[in-house]
Amino acid sequence: MSAPRTTLPWPLIALFTAGYLAPYLLPTTVGRLDSGLALTATEAGAVGSALLLSSAAAGFLLASRVDRLGPRTLARLGLTLAVLGYGGAALAHAVPAVVVGALIGGFGSGTATAVAATGIAAQPDPHRTTTVGLLGVSALAGAVYLTVPHLGPGHGQPLAAIALTALAVWPLTSRLPLATAHARSRERGAPLPHLRAGLLLAATLPCWSLAQNALWGVSGRIGLTQAHLSEATVGAVFAIALGAGLLGVVGAGALGPRLGRALPIGGGTVLIAACITLSASATDLTSFATGEIAWNTLYPIVLSYVIGLAASLDPRGRWAVLVGSASSLGTAAGPLTGSLLASQAGFPAMGTVLAVGLLLIAMPMTAVALGAGRRTLPVVEVRMEAQTYDKATAA
Protein backbone atom coordinates (compact mmCIF):
# COMPACT_ATOMS: atom_id res chain seq x y z
CA MET A 1 0.00 0.00 0.00
CA SER A 2 1.23 3.51 -0.73
CA ALA A 3 1.82 5.87 2.14
CA PRO A 4 -0.95 8.40 2.69
CA ARG A 5 -0.25 11.97 1.64
CA THR A 6 0.74 14.09 4.59
CA THR A 7 -1.02 17.28 5.60
CA LEU A 8 0.70 20.35 4.20
CA PRO A 9 2.51 22.54 6.78
CA TRP A 10 0.60 25.73 6.05
CA PRO A 11 2.49 27.95 8.54
CA LEU A 12 5.75 27.08 6.79
CA ILE A 13 4.19 27.70 3.39
CA ALA A 14 2.90 31.10 4.52
CA LEU A 15 6.33 31.94 5.95
CA PHE A 16 7.95 30.85 2.68
CA THR A 17 5.59 33.16 0.79
CA ALA A 18 6.38 36.13 3.03
CA GLY A 19 10.12 35.53 2.72
CA TYR A 20 10.18 35.11 -1.06
CA LEU A 21 7.84 37.98 -1.94
CA ALA A 22 10.56 40.66 -1.97
CA PRO A 23 12.62 38.99 -4.76
CA TYR A 24 9.45 38.35 -6.77
CA LEU A 25 8.51 42.05 -6.62
CA LEU A 26 12.02 43.19 -7.52
CA PRO A 27 11.24 44.74 -10.95
CA THR A 28 8.45 46.97 -9.69
CA THR A 29 10.35 47.79 -6.49
CA VAL A 30 13.47 48.87 -8.39
CA GLY A 31 11.43 50.67 -11.04
CA ARG A 32 9.46 52.60 -8.42
CA LEU A 33 12.65 53.53 -6.57
CA ASP A 34 14.03 54.81 -9.88
CA SER A 35 11.01 56.98 -10.67
CA GLY A 36 9.71 57.83 -7.21
CA LEU A 37 12.96 58.88 -5.55
CA ALA A 38 14.77 60.43 -8.50
CA LEU A 39 17.48 57.75 -8.36
CA THR A 40 19.37 56.65 -11.44
CA ALA A 41 18.66 53.15 -12.75
CA THR A 42 22.01 51.94 -11.42
CA GLU A 43 21.39 53.48 -7.98
CA ALA A 44 17.93 51.91 -7.78
CA GLY A 45 19.42 48.57 -8.78
CA ALA A 46 22.04 48.97 -6.04
CA VAL A 47 19.29 49.50 -3.44
CA GLY A 48 17.55 46.35 -4.65
CA SER A 49 20.84 44.47 -4.45
CA ALA A 50 21.47 45.75 -0.91
CA LEU A 51 18.01 44.56 0.17
CA LEU A 52 18.65 41.06 -1.16
CA LEU A 53 22.20 40.96 0.19
CA SER A 54 20.80 41.66 3.64
CA SER A 55 18.40 38.76 3.14
CA ALA A 56 21.29 36.47 2.17
CA ALA A 57 23.26 37.54 5.25
CA ALA A 58 20.39 36.46 7.48
CA GLY A 59 20.38 33.03 5.85
CA PHE A 60 24.10 32.46 6.33
CA LEU A 61 23.92 33.66 9.93
CA LEU A 62 20.97 31.42 10.85
CA ALA A 63 21.59 28.31 8.73
CA SER A 64 22.57 26.11 11.67
CA ARG A 65 20.81 28.04 14.43
CA VAL A 66 17.09 27.75 13.63
CA ASP A 67 16.54 24.68 15.82
CA ARG A 68 18.58 26.05 18.69
CA LEU A 69 16.95 29.49 18.73
CA GLY A 70 13.47 28.16 17.99
CA PRO A 71 11.43 28.37 14.77
CA ARG A 72 8.57 30.35 16.32
CA THR A 73 10.83 32.95 17.91
CA LEU A 74 12.92 33.45 14.77
CA ALA A 75 9.88 33.56 12.50
CA ARG A 76 8.27 36.26 14.61
CA LEU A 77 11.52 38.22 14.72
CA GLY A 78 11.88 38.01 10.94
CA LEU A 79 8.31 39.04 10.24
CA THR A 80 8.54 41.92 12.71
CA LEU A 81 11.69 43.21 11.02
CA ALA A 82 9.97 42.89 7.64
CA VAL A 83 6.95 44.88 8.80
CA LEU A 84 9.05 47.62 10.38
CA GLY A 85 11.69 47.76 7.67
CA TYR A 86 9.55 47.63 4.55
CA GLY A 87 6.79 49.64 6.17
CA GLY A 88 9.22 52.35 7.22
CA ALA A 89 10.81 52.42 3.76
CA ALA A 90 7.38 52.73 2.16
CA LEU A 91 6.50 55.75 4.30
CA ALA A 92 9.91 57.48 4.12
CA HIS A 93 10.86 59.96 1.42
CA ALA A 94 14.54 60.50 2.25
CA VAL A 95 16.79 58.12 0.35
CA PRO A 96 18.95 57.13 3.38
CA ALA A 97 15.84 56.22 5.38
CA VAL A 98 14.50 54.13 2.50
CA VAL A 99 17.81 52.29 2.19
CA VAL A 100 17.97 51.56 5.92
CA GLY A 101 14.38 50.32 5.88
CA ALA A 102 15.09 48.10 2.89
CA LEU A 103 18.12 46.59 4.67
CA ILE A 104 16.11 45.88 7.82
CA GLY A 105 13.23 44.43 5.81
CA GLY A 106 15.61 42.32 3.75
CA PHE A 107 17.12 40.81 6.90
CA GLY A 108 13.60 40.03 8.08
CA SER A 109 12.77 38.32 4.78
CA GLY A 110 15.95 36.25 4.99
CA THR A 111 15.15 35.21 8.55
CA ALA A 112 11.64 34.09 7.58
CA THR A 113 13.02 32.19 4.59
CA ALA A 114 15.63 30.43 6.76
CA VAL A 115 12.96 29.19 9.18
CA ALA A 116 10.74 28.06 6.30
CA ALA A 117 13.57 26.25 4.49
CA THR A 118 14.64 24.42 7.63
CA GLY A 119 11.10 23.25 8.35
CA ILE A 120 10.39 22.29 4.74
CA ALA A 121 13.55 20.15 4.57
CA ALA A 122 12.19 18.07 7.45
CA GLN A 123 8.98 17.23 5.59
CA PRO A 124 8.43 13.80 4.01
CA ASP A 125 8.06 15.48 0.59
CA PRO A 126 10.03 18.75 0.50
CA HIS A 127 9.43 19.22 -3.23
CA ARG A 128 5.66 19.13 -2.82
CA THR A 129 5.76 21.67 0.00
CA THR A 130 8.10 23.92 -1.99
CA THR A 131 5.84 23.88 -5.04
CA VAL A 132 2.84 24.93 -2.95
CA GLY A 133 4.92 27.75 -1.46
CA LEU A 134 5.95 28.91 -4.93
CA LEU A 135 2.31 28.80 -5.98
CA GLY A 136 1.43 31.11 -3.11
CA VAL A 137 4.15 33.66 -3.74
CA SER A 138 3.56 33.66 -7.51
CA ALA A 139 -0.17 34.25 -7.08
CA LEU A 140 0.36 37.02 -4.54
CA ALA A 141 3.04 38.73 -6.64
CA GLY A 142 0.79 38.56 -9.70
CA ALA A 143 -2.00 40.28 -7.79
CA VAL A 144 0.41 43.01 -6.69
CA TYR A 145 1.59 43.59 -10.26
CA LEU A 146 -1.99 44.02 -11.39
CA THR A 147 -2.83 46.38 -8.54
CA VAL A 148 0.20 48.66 -8.15
CA PRO A 149 -0.15 50.58 -11.45
CA HIS A 150 -3.62 51.72 -10.36
CA LEU A 151 -2.48 53.08 -6.98
CA GLY A 152 -0.68 56.12 -8.32
CA PRO A 153 3.00 57.04 -8.50
CA GLY A 154 5.55 56.67 -5.72
CA HIS A 155 8.02 54.14 -4.41
CA GLY A 156 6.01 52.89 -1.44
CA GLN A 157 3.36 50.56 -2.85
CA PRO A 158 5.49 47.43 -3.51
CA LEU A 159 7.30 47.84 -0.20
CA ALA A 160 4.00 48.25 1.63
CA ALA A 161 2.69 45.07 0.00
CA ILE A 162 5.63 43.09 1.41
CA ALA A 163 5.15 44.62 4.85
CA LEU A 164 1.42 43.85 4.89
CA THR A 165 2.08 40.26 3.82
CA ALA A 166 4.50 39.79 6.72
CA LEU A 167 1.92 41.29 9.08
CA ALA A 168 -0.78 38.92 7.79
CA VAL A 169 1.45 35.86 8.23
CA TRP A 170 2.54 36.75 11.78
CA PRO A 171 -0.49 35.16 13.56
CA LEU A 172 0.26 31.80 11.89
CA THR A 173 3.58 31.59 13.74
CA SER A 174 1.68 30.41 16.82
CA ARG A 175 1.47 27.02 15.07
CA LEU A 176 5.24 26.76 14.72
CA PRO A 177 7.19 24.88 17.41
CA LEU A 178 8.63 27.09 20.11
CA ALA A 179 11.82 25.04 20.20
CA THR A 180 13.07 21.83 18.63
CA ALA A 181 16.63 21.73 19.94
CA HIS A 182 15.76 19.06 22.52
CA ALA A 183 14.52 16.74 19.76
CA ARG A 184 17.79 17.03 17.86
CA SER A 185 20.27 17.30 20.70
CA ARG A 186 21.90 14.01 19.72
CA GLU A 187 22.58 15.33 16.24
CA ARG A 188 23.94 18.75 17.23
CA GLY A 189 27.46 19.17 15.90
CA ALA A 190 27.01 16.44 13.28
CA PRO A 191 28.97 17.28 10.13
CA LEU A 192 27.19 18.32 6.96
CA PRO A 193 26.45 15.25 4.84
CA HIS A 194 27.32 15.09 1.11
CA LEU A 195 29.87 17.88 1.53
CA ARG A 196 31.22 17.85 -2.04
CA ALA A 197 27.78 17.91 -3.67
CA GLY A 198 26.51 20.58 -1.29
CA LEU A 199 29.52 22.84 -1.85
CA LEU A 200 29.27 22.47 -5.63
CA LEU A 201 25.57 23.32 -5.55
CA ALA A 202 26.24 26.28 -3.24
CA ALA A 203 28.99 27.51 -5.59
CA THR A 204 26.85 27.36 -8.75
CA LEU A 205 23.59 28.73 -7.36
CA PRO A 206 24.83 32.33 -7.00
CA CYS A 207 25.62 32.38 -10.74
CA TRP A 208 22.27 30.79 -11.60
CA SER A 209 20.33 33.28 -9.47
CA LEU A 210 22.40 36.22 -10.68
CA ALA A 211 21.40 35.50 -14.27
CA GLN A 212 17.72 35.20 -13.36
CA ASN A 213 17.57 38.38 -11.33
CA ALA A 214 19.80 40.42 -13.60
CA LEU A 215 17.03 39.99 -16.17
CA TRP A 216 14.18 40.26 -13.64
CA GLY A 217 15.64 43.42 -12.15
CA VAL A 218 15.64 45.25 -15.51
CA SER A 219 12.61 43.59 -17.12
CA GLY A 220 10.44 46.60 -16.30
CA ARG A 221 12.89 48.90 -18.06
CA ILE A 222 13.07 46.59 -21.07
CA GLY A 223 9.30 46.76 -21.40
CA LEU A 224 9.10 50.51 -20.85
CA THR A 225 12.10 51.79 -22.81
CA GLN A 226 12.99 49.14 -25.40
CA ALA A 227 9.56 47.65 -26.14
CA HIS A 228 7.84 51.06 -25.62
CA LEU A 229 5.01 49.73 -23.45
CA SER A 230 3.07 51.52 -20.71
CA GLU A 231 3.51 50.67 -17.03
CA ALA A 232 0.03 49.14 -16.94
CA THR A 233 0.83 46.92 -19.93
CA VAL A 234 4.15 45.84 -18.44
CA GLY A 235 2.39 45.08 -15.14
CA ALA A 236 -0.22 43.02 -16.97
CA VAL A 237 2.52 41.05 -18.78
CA PHE A 238 4.22 40.35 -15.44
CA ALA A 239 0.93 39.23 -13.88
CA ILE A 240 0.22 36.89 -16.81
CA ALA A 241 3.79 35.62 -16.67
CA LEU A 242 3.49 34.86 -12.95
CA GLY A 243 0.17 33.16 -13.68
CA ALA A 244 1.97 30.98 -16.22
CA GLY A 245 4.50 30.30 -13.49
CA LEU A 246 1.63 29.02 -11.34
CA LEU A 247 0.75 26.52 -14.04
CA GLY A 248 4.39 25.52 -14.31
CA VAL A 249 4.64 24.90 -10.58
CA VAL A 250 1.41 22.89 -10.61
CA GLY A 251 2.90 20.78 -13.38
CA ALA A 252 6.14 20.32 -11.45
CA GLY A 253 4.18 19.28 -8.37
CA ALA A 254 2.17 16.77 -10.39
CA LEU A 255 5.30 15.30 -11.96
CA GLY A 256 7.18 15.15 -8.68
CA PRO A 257 10.20 12.86 -8.92
CA ARG A 258 9.05 11.04 -12.07
CA LEU A 259 11.58 12.82 -14.27
CA GLY A 260 14.27 12.79 -11.61
CA ARG A 261 16.04 16.06 -10.83
CA ALA A 262 18.76 16.15 -13.47
CA LEU A 263 16.48 16.70 -16.47
CA PRO A 264 14.33 19.47 -14.94
CA ILE A 265 17.39 21.28 -13.55
CA GLY A 266 19.79 20.86 -16.47
CA GLY A 267 17.33 20.97 -19.35
CA GLY A 268 15.27 23.68 -17.69
CA THR A 269 18.33 25.89 -17.24
CA VAL A 270 19.17 25.58 -20.95
CA LEU A 271 15.63 26.62 -21.89
CA ILE A 272 15.79 29.54 -19.45
CA ALA A 273 18.93 30.76 -21.20
CA ALA A 274 17.00 30.91 -24.46
CA CYS A 275 14.13 32.78 -22.80
CA ILE A 276 16.50 35.37 -21.34
CA THR A 277 17.97 36.01 -24.79
CA LEU A 278 14.51 36.50 -26.26
CA SER A 279 13.25 38.77 -23.49
CA ALA A 280 16.36 40.94 -23.43
CA SER A 281 16.14 41.57 -27.18
CA ALA A 282 12.38 42.32 -27.18
CA THR A 283 11.29 45.41 -29.10
CA ASP A 284 7.51 44.97 -29.07
CA LEU A 285 4.71 43.53 -26.97
CA THR A 286 4.75 40.11 -28.65
CA SER A 287 8.44 39.37 -28.15
CA PHE A 288 8.50 40.90 -24.65
CA ALA A 289 5.44 38.96 -23.47
CA THR A 290 6.65 35.70 -25.04
CA GLY A 291 10.06 35.90 -23.42
CA GLU A 292 8.77 36.92 -20.01
CA ILE A 293 5.93 34.40 -19.92
CA ALA A 294 8.14 31.51 -21.07
CA TRP A 295 10.86 32.45 -18.60
CA ASN A 296 8.44 32.83 -15.67
CA THR A 297 6.92 29.46 -16.52
CA LEU A 298 10.27 27.68 -16.40
CA TYR A 299 12.00 29.55 -13.59
CA PRO A 300 9.81 28.36 -10.66
CA ILE A 301 9.82 24.80 -12.02
CA VAL A 302 13.61 24.61 -11.99
CA LEU A 303 13.78 26.48 -8.68
CA SER A 304 11.43 23.99 -7.02
CA TYR A 305 13.67 21.09 -8.08
CA VAL A 306 16.81 22.93 -6.95
CA ILE A 307 15.31 23.62 -3.52
CA GLY A 308 14.19 19.99 -3.30
CA LEU A 309 17.69 18.86 -4.27
CA ALA A 310 19.27 20.98 -1.54
CA ALA A 311 16.76 19.68 1.00
CA SER A 312 17.54 16.08 0.03
CA LEU A 313 21.21 16.56 0.90
CA ASP A 314 20.46 17.11 4.60
CA PRO A 315 17.06 16.50 6.26
CA ARG A 316 18.02 18.91 9.06
CA GLY A 317 17.75 21.68 6.49
CA ARG A 318 21.28 23.07 6.77
CA TRP A 319 22.11 22.64 3.09
CA ALA A 320 18.69 23.99 2.15
CA VAL A 321 19.37 27.21 4.07
CA LEU A 322 23.03 27.51 2.99
CA VAL A 323 22.27 26.88 -0.67
CA GLY A 324 19.31 29.24 -0.48
CA SER A 325 21.50 31.93 1.06
CA ALA A 326 24.19 31.38 -1.56
CA SER A 327 21.48 31.75 -4.16
CA SER A 328 20.45 34.99 -2.48
CA LEU A 329 23.96 36.36 -3.02
CA GLY A 330 23.44 35.96 -6.74
CA THR A 331 19.94 37.35 -6.40
CA ALA A 332 21.39 40.36 -4.58
CA ALA A 333 23.98 41.01 -7.26
CA GLY A 334 21.43 40.54 -10.04
CA PRO A 335 19.77 43.98 -10.21
CA LEU A 336 23.07 45.86 -10.14
CA THR A 337 24.70 43.47 -12.61
CA GLY A 338 21.77 43.75 -14.99
CA SER A 339 21.77 47.54 -14.73
CA LEU A 340 25.51 47.80 -15.34
CA LEU A 341 25.50 45.38 -18.28
CA ALA A 342 22.49 47.09 -19.83
CA SER A 343 23.93 50.58 -19.44
CA GLN A 344 27.32 49.60 -20.84
CA ALA A 345 26.35 47.18 -23.61
CA GLY A 346 22.56 47.38 -24.04
CA PHE A 347 19.82 44.93 -23.17
CA PRO A 348 20.40 42.40 -26.02
CA ALA A 349 24.11 42.04 -25.19
CA MET A 350 23.23 41.68 -21.52
CA GLY A 351 20.89 38.81 -22.40
CA THR A 352 23.60 37.05 -24.41
CA VAL A 353 26.13 37.28 -21.59
CA LEU A 354 23.63 35.94 -19.05
CA ALA A 355 22.56 33.09 -21.34
CA VAL A 356 26.14 31.95 -21.92
CA GLY A 357 26.77 31.96 -18.19
CA LEU A 358 23.70 29.81 -17.58
CA LEU A 359 24.78 27.27 -20.19
CA LEU A 360 28.16 26.93 -18.47
CA ILE A 361 26.78 26.31 -14.98
CA ALA A 362 24.05 23.93 -16.18
CA MET A 363 26.64 21.15 -16.34
CA PRO A 364 27.82 21.11 -12.70
CA MET A 365 24.25 21.57 -11.45
CA THR A 366 23.15 18.58 -13.51
CA ALA A 367 26.07 16.56 -12.15
CA VAL A 368 24.98 17.22 -8.57
CA ALA A 369 21.41 16.22 -9.44
CA LEU A 370 22.61 13.00 -11.08
CA GLY A 371 24.70 12.14 -8.03
CA ALA A 372 21.78 12.76 -5.68
CA GLY A 373 19.60 10.54 -7.84
CA ARG A 374 22.04 7.63 -7.46
CA ARG A 375 22.09 7.92 -3.69
CA THR A 376 19.44 6.46 -1.42
CA LEU A 377 17.92 9.43 0.33
CA PRO A 378 17.41 9.18 4.10
CA VAL A 379 13.63 8.92 3.85
CA VAL A 380 13.21 7.35 7.26
CA GLU A 381 15.22 10.14 8.88
CA VAL A 382 13.23 12.76 7.05
CA ARG A 383 9.95 11.27 8.23
CA MET A 384 11.21 11.11 11.81
CA GLU A 385 12.13 14.80 11.61
CA ALA A 386 8.71 15.61 10.21
CA GLN A 387 7.02 13.71 13.02
CA THR A 388 9.12 15.65 15.53
CA TYR A 389 8.03 18.91 13.91
CA ASP A 390 4.37 17.89 13.90
CA LYS A 391 4.47 16.91 17.55
CA ALA A 392 6.16 20.13 18.55
CA THR A 393 3.59 22.08 16.55
CA ALA A 394 0.73 20.26 18.21
CA ALA A 395 2.23 21.00 21.60
mmCIF file of N, CA and C in Angstrom, residues 14 21 30 49 59 101 134 141 144 161 166 170-171 175 194 207 222 225 286 300 311 319 327 350 352 362 380 387:
data_model
loop_
_atom_site.group_PDB
_atom_site.id
_atom_site.type_symbol
_atom_site.label_atom_id
_atom_site.label_comp_id
_atom_site.label_asym_id
_atom_site.label_seq_id
_atom_site.Cartn_x
_atom_site.Cartn_y
_atom_site.Cartn_z
ATOM 1 N N ALA A 14 3.165 29.659 4.400
ATOM 2 C CA ALA A 14 2.901 31.099 4.520
ATOM 3 C C ALA A 14 4.188 31.862 4.800
ATOM 4 N N LEU A 21 8.576 36.974 -1.193
ATOM 5 C CA LEU A 21 7.838 37.985 -1.938
ATOM 6 C C LEU A 21 8.737 39.125 -2.411
ATOM 7 N N VAL A 30 12.360 48.106 -7.839
ATOM 8 C CA VAL A 30 13.475 48.869 -8.394
ATOM 9 C C VAL A 30 12.969 49.974 -9.314
ATOM 10 N N SER A 49 19.795 45.434 -4.770
ATOM 11 C CA SER A 49 20.841 44.467 -4.451
ATOM 12 C C SER A 49 21.155 44.471 -2.960
ATOM 13 N N GLY A 59 20.344 34.472 6.085
ATOM 14 C CA GLY A 59 20.376 33.032 5.855
ATOM 15 C C GLY A 59 21.682 32.395 6.288
ATOM 16 N N GLY A 101 15.573 51.148 5.762
ATOM 17 C CA GLY A 101 14.377 50.320 5.878
ATOM 18 C C GLY A 101 14.442 49.086 5.005
ATOM 19 N N LEU A 134 5.727 28.112 -3.718
ATOM 20 C CA LEU A 134 5.952 28.907 -4.927
ATOM 21 C C LEU A 134 4.630 29.314 -5.580
ATOM 22 N N ALA A 141 2.278 37.752 -5.859
ATOM 23 C CA ALA A 141 3.041 38.733 -6.636
ATOM 24 C C ALA A 141 2.270 39.153 -7.884
ATOM 25 N N VAL A 144 -0.227 41.716 -6.945
ATOM 26 C CA VAL A 144 0.405 43.013 -6.689
ATOM 27 C C VAL A 144 0.732 43.720 -8.000
ATOM 28 N N ALA A 161 3.281 46.396 0.237
ATOM 29 C CA ALA A 161 2.690 45.065 0.005
ATOM 30 C C ALA A 161 3.477 43.985 0.729
ATOM 31 N N ALA A 166 3.841 40.262 5.494
ATOM 32 C CA ALA A 166 4.498 39.794 6.717
ATOM 33 C C ALA A 166 3.569 39.952 7.925
ATOM 34 N N TRP A 170 2.069 36.798 10.391
ATOM 35 C CA TRP A 170 2.538 36.745 11.777
ATOM 36 C C TRP A 170 1.654 35.888 12.690
ATOM 37 N N PRO A 171 0.317 35.998 12.651
ATOM 38 C CA PRO A 171 -0.490 35.164 13.558
ATOM 39 C C PRO A 171 -0.291 33.662 13.370
ATOM 40 N N ARG A 175 1.519 28.452 15.371
ATOM 41 C CA ARG A 175 1.470 27.021 15.068
ATOM 42 C C ARG A 175 2.839 26.441 14.787
ATOM 43 N N HIS A 194 27.165 14.817 2.542
ATOM 44 C CA HIS A 194 27.321 15.091 1.109
ATOM 45 C C HIS A 194 28.017 16.426 0.873
ATOM 46 N N CYS A 207 25.568 32.029 -9.305
ATOM 47 C CA CYS A 207 25.624 32.377 -10.737
ATOM 48 C C CYS A 207 24.260 32.172 -11.391
ATOM 49 N N ILE A 222 13.118 47.122 -19.700
ATOM 50 C CA ILE A 222 13.073 46.591 -21.069
ATOM 51 C C ILE A 222 11.696 46.847 -21.675
ATOM 52 N N THR A 225 11.222 50.984 -21.950
ATOM 53 C CA THR A 225 12.102 51.786 -22.809
ATOM 54 C C THR A 225 12.444 51.125 -24.135
ATOM 55 N N THR A 286 4.759 41.556 -28.406
ATOM 56 C CA THR A 286 4.755 40.110 -28.652
ATOM 57 C C THR A 286 6.031 39.452 -28.154
ATOM 58 N N PRO A 300 10.223 28.986 -11.921
ATOM 59 C CA PRO A 300 9.812 28.359 -10.664
ATOM 60 C C PRO A 300 9.857 26.834 -10.713
ATOM 61 N N ALA A 311 17.384 20.275 -0.182
ATOM 62 C CA ALA A 311 16.761 19.678 1.003
ATOM 63 C C ALA A 311 17.101 18.201 1.128
ATOM 64 N N TRP A 319 21.754 22.357 4.485
ATOM 65 C CA TRP A 319 22.112 22.637 3.090
ATOM 66 C C TRP A 319 21.018 23.452 2.409
ATOM 67 N N SER A 327 22.294 31.291 -3.038
ATOM 68 C CA SER A 327 21.481 31.749 -4.160
ATOM 69 C C SER A 327 21.097 33.211 -3.986
ATOM 70 N N MET A 350 23.391 42.185 -22.875
ATOM 71 C CA MET A 350 23.230 41.681 -21.519
ATOM 72 C C MET A 350 22.609 40.296 -21.532
ATOM 73 N N THR A 352 22.665 38.047 -23.875
ATOM 74 C CA THR A 352 23.599 37.053 -24.414
ATOM 75 C C THR A 352 24.613 36.626 -23.356
ATOM 76 N N ALA A 362 25.038 25.017 -16.114
ATOM 77 C CA ALA A 362 24.051 23.934 -16.183
ATOM 78 C C ALA A 362 24.713 22.576 -15.983
ATOM 79 N N VAL A 380 13.668 7.641 5.911
ATOM 80 C CA VAL A 380 13.212 7.350 7.264
ATOM 81 C C VAL A 380 13.558 8.495 8.192
ATOM 82 N N GLN A 387 7.871 14.066 11.896
ATOM 83 C CA GLN A 387 7.017 13.711 13.022
ATOM 84 C C GLN A 387 7.378 14.567 14.239
#
